[in-house]
Backbone as numpy.savetxt, mean C-alpha at the origin, in Angstrom:
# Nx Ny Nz CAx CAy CAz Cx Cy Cz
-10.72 -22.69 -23.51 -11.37 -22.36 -22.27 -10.34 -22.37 -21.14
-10.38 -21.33 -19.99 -9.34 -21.05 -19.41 -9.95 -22.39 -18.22
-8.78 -23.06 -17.29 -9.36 -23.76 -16.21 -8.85 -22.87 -15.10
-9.48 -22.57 -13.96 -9.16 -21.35 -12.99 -9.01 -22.46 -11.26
-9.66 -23.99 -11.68 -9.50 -24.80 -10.60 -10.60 -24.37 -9.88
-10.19 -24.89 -8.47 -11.49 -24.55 -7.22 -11.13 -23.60 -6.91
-12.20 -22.68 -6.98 -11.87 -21.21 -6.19 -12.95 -21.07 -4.81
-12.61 -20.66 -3.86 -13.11 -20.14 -2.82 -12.96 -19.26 -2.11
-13.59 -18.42 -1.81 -13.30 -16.83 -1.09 -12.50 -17.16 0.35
-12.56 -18.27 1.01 -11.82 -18.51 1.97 -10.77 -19.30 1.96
-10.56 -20.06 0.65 -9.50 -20.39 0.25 -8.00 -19.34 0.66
-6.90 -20.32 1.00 -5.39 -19.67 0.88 -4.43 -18.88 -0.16
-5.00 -19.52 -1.19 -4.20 -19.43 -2.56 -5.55 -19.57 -3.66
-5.24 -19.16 -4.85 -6.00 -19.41 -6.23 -4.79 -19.67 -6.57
-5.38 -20.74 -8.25 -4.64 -20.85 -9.37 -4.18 -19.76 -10.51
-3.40 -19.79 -10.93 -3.54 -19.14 -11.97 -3.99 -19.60 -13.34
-5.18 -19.13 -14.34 -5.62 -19.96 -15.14 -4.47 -20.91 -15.60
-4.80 -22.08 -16.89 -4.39 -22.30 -17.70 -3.73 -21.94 -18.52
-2.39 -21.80 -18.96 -2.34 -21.08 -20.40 -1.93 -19.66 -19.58
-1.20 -19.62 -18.60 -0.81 -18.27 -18.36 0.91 -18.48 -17.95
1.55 -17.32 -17.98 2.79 -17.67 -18.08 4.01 -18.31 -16.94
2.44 -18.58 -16.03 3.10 -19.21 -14.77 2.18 -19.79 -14.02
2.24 -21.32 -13.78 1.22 -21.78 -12.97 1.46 -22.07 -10.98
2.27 -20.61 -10.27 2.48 -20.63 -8.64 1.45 -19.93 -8.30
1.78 -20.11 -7.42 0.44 -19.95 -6.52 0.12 -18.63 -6.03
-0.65 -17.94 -6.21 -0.69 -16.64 -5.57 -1.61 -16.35 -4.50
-1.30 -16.14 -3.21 -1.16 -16.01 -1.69 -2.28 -14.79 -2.03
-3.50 -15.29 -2.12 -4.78 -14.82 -2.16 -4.69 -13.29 -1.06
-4.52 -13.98 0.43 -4.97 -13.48 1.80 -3.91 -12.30 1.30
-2.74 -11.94 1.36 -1.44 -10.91 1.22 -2.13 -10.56 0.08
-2.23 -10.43 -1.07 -2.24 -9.77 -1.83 -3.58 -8.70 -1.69
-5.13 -9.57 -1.38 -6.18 -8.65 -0.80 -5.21 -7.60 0.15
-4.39 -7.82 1.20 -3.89 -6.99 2.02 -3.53 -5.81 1.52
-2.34 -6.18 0.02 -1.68 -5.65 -0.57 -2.95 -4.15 -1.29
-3.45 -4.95 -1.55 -4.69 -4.05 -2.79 -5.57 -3.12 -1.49
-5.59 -3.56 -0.38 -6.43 -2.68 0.24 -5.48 -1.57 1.01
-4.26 -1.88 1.12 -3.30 -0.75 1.69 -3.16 0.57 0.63
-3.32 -0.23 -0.79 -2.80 0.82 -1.94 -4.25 1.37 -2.61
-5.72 0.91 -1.80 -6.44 1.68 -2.18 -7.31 2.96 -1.80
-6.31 3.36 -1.15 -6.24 4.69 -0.63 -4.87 5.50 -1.13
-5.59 6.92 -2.04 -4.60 7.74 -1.90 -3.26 7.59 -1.31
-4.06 8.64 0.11 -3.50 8.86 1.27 -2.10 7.38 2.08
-2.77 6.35 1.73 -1.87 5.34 2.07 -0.58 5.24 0.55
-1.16 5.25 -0.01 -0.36 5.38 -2.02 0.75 6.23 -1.72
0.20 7.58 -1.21 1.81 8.42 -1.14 2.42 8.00 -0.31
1.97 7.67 0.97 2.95 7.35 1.88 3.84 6.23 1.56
3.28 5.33 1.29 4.17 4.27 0.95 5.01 4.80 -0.20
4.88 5.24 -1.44 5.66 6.19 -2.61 6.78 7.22 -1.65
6.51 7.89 -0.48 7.37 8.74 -0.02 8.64 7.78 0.77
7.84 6.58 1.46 8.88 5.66 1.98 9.49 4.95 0.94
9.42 4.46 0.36 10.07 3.86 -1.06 11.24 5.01 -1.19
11.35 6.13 -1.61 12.13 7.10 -2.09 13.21 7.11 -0.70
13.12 6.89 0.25 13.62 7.08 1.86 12.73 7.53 3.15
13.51 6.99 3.82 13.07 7.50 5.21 12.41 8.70 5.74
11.47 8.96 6.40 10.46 10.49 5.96 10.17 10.63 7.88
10.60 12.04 8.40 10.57 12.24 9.50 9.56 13.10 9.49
8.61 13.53 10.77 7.65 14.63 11.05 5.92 14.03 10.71
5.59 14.93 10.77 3.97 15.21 10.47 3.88 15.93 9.44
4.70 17.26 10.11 4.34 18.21 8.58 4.14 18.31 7.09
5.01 17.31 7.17 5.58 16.70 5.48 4.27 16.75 4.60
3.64 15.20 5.92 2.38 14.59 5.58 0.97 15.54 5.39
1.32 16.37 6.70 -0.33 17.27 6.08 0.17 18.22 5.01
1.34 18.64 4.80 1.07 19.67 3.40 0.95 18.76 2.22
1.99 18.02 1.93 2.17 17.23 0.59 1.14 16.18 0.62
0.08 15.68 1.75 -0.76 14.76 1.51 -2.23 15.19 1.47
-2.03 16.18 1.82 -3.38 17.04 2.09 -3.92 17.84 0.96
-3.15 18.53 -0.25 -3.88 19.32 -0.77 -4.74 20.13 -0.85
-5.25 20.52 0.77 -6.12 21.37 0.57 -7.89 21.08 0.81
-7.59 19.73 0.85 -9.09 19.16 0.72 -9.54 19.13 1.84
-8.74 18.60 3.39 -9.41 18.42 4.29 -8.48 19.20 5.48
-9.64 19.62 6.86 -8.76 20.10 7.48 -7.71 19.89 7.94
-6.29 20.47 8.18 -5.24 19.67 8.73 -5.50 19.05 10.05
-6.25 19.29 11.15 -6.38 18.44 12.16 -7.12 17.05 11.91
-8.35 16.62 11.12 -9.14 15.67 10.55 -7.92 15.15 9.85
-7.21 15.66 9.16 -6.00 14.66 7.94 -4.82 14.06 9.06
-4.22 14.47 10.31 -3.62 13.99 11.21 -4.49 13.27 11.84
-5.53 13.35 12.58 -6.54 12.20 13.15 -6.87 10.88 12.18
-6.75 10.94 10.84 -7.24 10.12 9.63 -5.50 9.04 9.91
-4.64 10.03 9.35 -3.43 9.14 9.35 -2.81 8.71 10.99
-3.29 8.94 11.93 -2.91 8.69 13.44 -3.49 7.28 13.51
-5.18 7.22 13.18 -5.69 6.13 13.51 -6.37 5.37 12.57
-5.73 5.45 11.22 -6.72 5.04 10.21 -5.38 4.69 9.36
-4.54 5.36 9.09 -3.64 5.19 7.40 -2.15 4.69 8.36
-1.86 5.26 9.54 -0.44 4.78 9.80 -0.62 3.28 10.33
-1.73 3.24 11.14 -1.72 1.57 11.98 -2.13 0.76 11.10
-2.70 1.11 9.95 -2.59 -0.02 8.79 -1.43 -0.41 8.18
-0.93 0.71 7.45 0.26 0.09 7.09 1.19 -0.22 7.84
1.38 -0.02 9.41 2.54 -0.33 9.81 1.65 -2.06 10.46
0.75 -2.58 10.71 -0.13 -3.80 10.94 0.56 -4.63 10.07
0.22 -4.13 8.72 0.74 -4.79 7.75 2.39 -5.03 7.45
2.91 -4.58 8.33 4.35 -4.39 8.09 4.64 -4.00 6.84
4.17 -3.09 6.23 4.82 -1.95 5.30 5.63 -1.02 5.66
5.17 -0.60 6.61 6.20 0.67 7.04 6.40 0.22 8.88
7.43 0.70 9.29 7.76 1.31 10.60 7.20 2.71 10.84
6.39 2.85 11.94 5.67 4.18 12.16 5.96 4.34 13.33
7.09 5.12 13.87 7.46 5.39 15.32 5.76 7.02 15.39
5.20 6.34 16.28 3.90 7.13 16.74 4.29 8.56 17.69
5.69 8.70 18.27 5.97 9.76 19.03 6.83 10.91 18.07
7.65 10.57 17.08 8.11 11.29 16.18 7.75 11.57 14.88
6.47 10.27 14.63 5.86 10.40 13.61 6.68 9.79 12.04
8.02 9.93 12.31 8.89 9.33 11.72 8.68 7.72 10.94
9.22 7.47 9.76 8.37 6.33 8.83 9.96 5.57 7.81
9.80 4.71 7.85 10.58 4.19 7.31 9.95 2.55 7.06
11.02 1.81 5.98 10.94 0.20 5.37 10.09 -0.47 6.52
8.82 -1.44 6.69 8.84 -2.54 7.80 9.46 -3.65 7.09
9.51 -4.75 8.07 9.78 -5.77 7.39 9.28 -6.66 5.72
8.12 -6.14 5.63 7.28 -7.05 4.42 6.97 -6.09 3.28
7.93 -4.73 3.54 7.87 -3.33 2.33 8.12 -4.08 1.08
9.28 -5.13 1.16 9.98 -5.48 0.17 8.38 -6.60 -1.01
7.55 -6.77 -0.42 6.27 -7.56 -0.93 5.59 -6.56 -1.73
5.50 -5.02 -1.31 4.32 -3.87 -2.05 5.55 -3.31 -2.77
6.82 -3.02 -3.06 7.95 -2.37 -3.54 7.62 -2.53 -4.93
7.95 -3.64 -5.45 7.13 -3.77 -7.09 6.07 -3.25 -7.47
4.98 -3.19 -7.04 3.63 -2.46 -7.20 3.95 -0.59 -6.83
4.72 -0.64 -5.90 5.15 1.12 -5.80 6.06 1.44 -7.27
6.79 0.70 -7.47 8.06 0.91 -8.36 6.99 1.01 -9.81
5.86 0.38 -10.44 5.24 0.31 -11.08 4.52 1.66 -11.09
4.01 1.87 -10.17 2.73 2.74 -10.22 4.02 4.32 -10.10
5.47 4.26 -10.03 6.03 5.49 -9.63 6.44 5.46 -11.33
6.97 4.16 -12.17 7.19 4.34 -13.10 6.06 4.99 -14.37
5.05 4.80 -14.12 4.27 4.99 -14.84 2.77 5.93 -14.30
3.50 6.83 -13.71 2.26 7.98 -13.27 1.48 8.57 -14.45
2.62 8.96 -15.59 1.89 9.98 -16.49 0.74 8.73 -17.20
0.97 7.39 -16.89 -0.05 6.88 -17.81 -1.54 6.27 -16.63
-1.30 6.76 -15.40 -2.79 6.36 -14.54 -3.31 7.84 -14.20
-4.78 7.11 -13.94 -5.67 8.59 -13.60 -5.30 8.47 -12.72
-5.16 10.05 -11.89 -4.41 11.09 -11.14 -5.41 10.62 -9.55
-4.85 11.06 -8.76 -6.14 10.75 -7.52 -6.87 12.19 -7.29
């Protein structure tokens, strides 16, 4: 039987069961952060395009993030006030708002493993 300890939704940290290959602590609050930045698409590439380097413009973003699905003015209003001030909140990215321009924030180096994962192994996840 696994022991998982006291868990609480407002708790700092959980355990990791018993019997797993490491019993530290995992920083509950960051990681929800982590999982809700990368559960969006739209936030997924961006962070995947910053990982690869530094990414200047808008344009980039509405052709290669857009596909077609939504209008390009609604997909710049979405990432203006919805996908860039999150991740840059979170210090994932630097989002200069006048050039549009995107690069590393300070705490990139925390989601980098989870990008490096999900870039290594595309052909084996469903597609967005």
């Amino acid at each position: 039987m696994l022991d998982f300890g006291v868990f609480r939704a407002t708790d700092e940290a959980i355990r990791i069961p018993q019997g797993a290959a490491t019993m530290e602590m995992i920083p509950s609050v960051r990681l929800d952060e982590t999982f809700s930045c990368l559960a969006n698409g739209y936030r997924r590439q961006i962070l995947l395009a910053v990982l690869l380097g530094p990414t200047e413009g808008i344009d980039w973003m509405v052709r290669d993030l857009n596909g077609s699905r939504k209008h390009p003015q609604q997909l710049r209003t979405e990432l203006y006030h919805i996908h860039l001030p999150k991740l840059d909140t979170a210090g994932y990215i630097y989002w200069n708002r006048e050039t549009w321009a995107l690069e590393r924030g300070p705490r990139f180096h925390e989601i980098e493993p989870m990008l490096q994962l999900l870039l290594d192994n595309t052909d084996q996840l469903p597609s967005d």
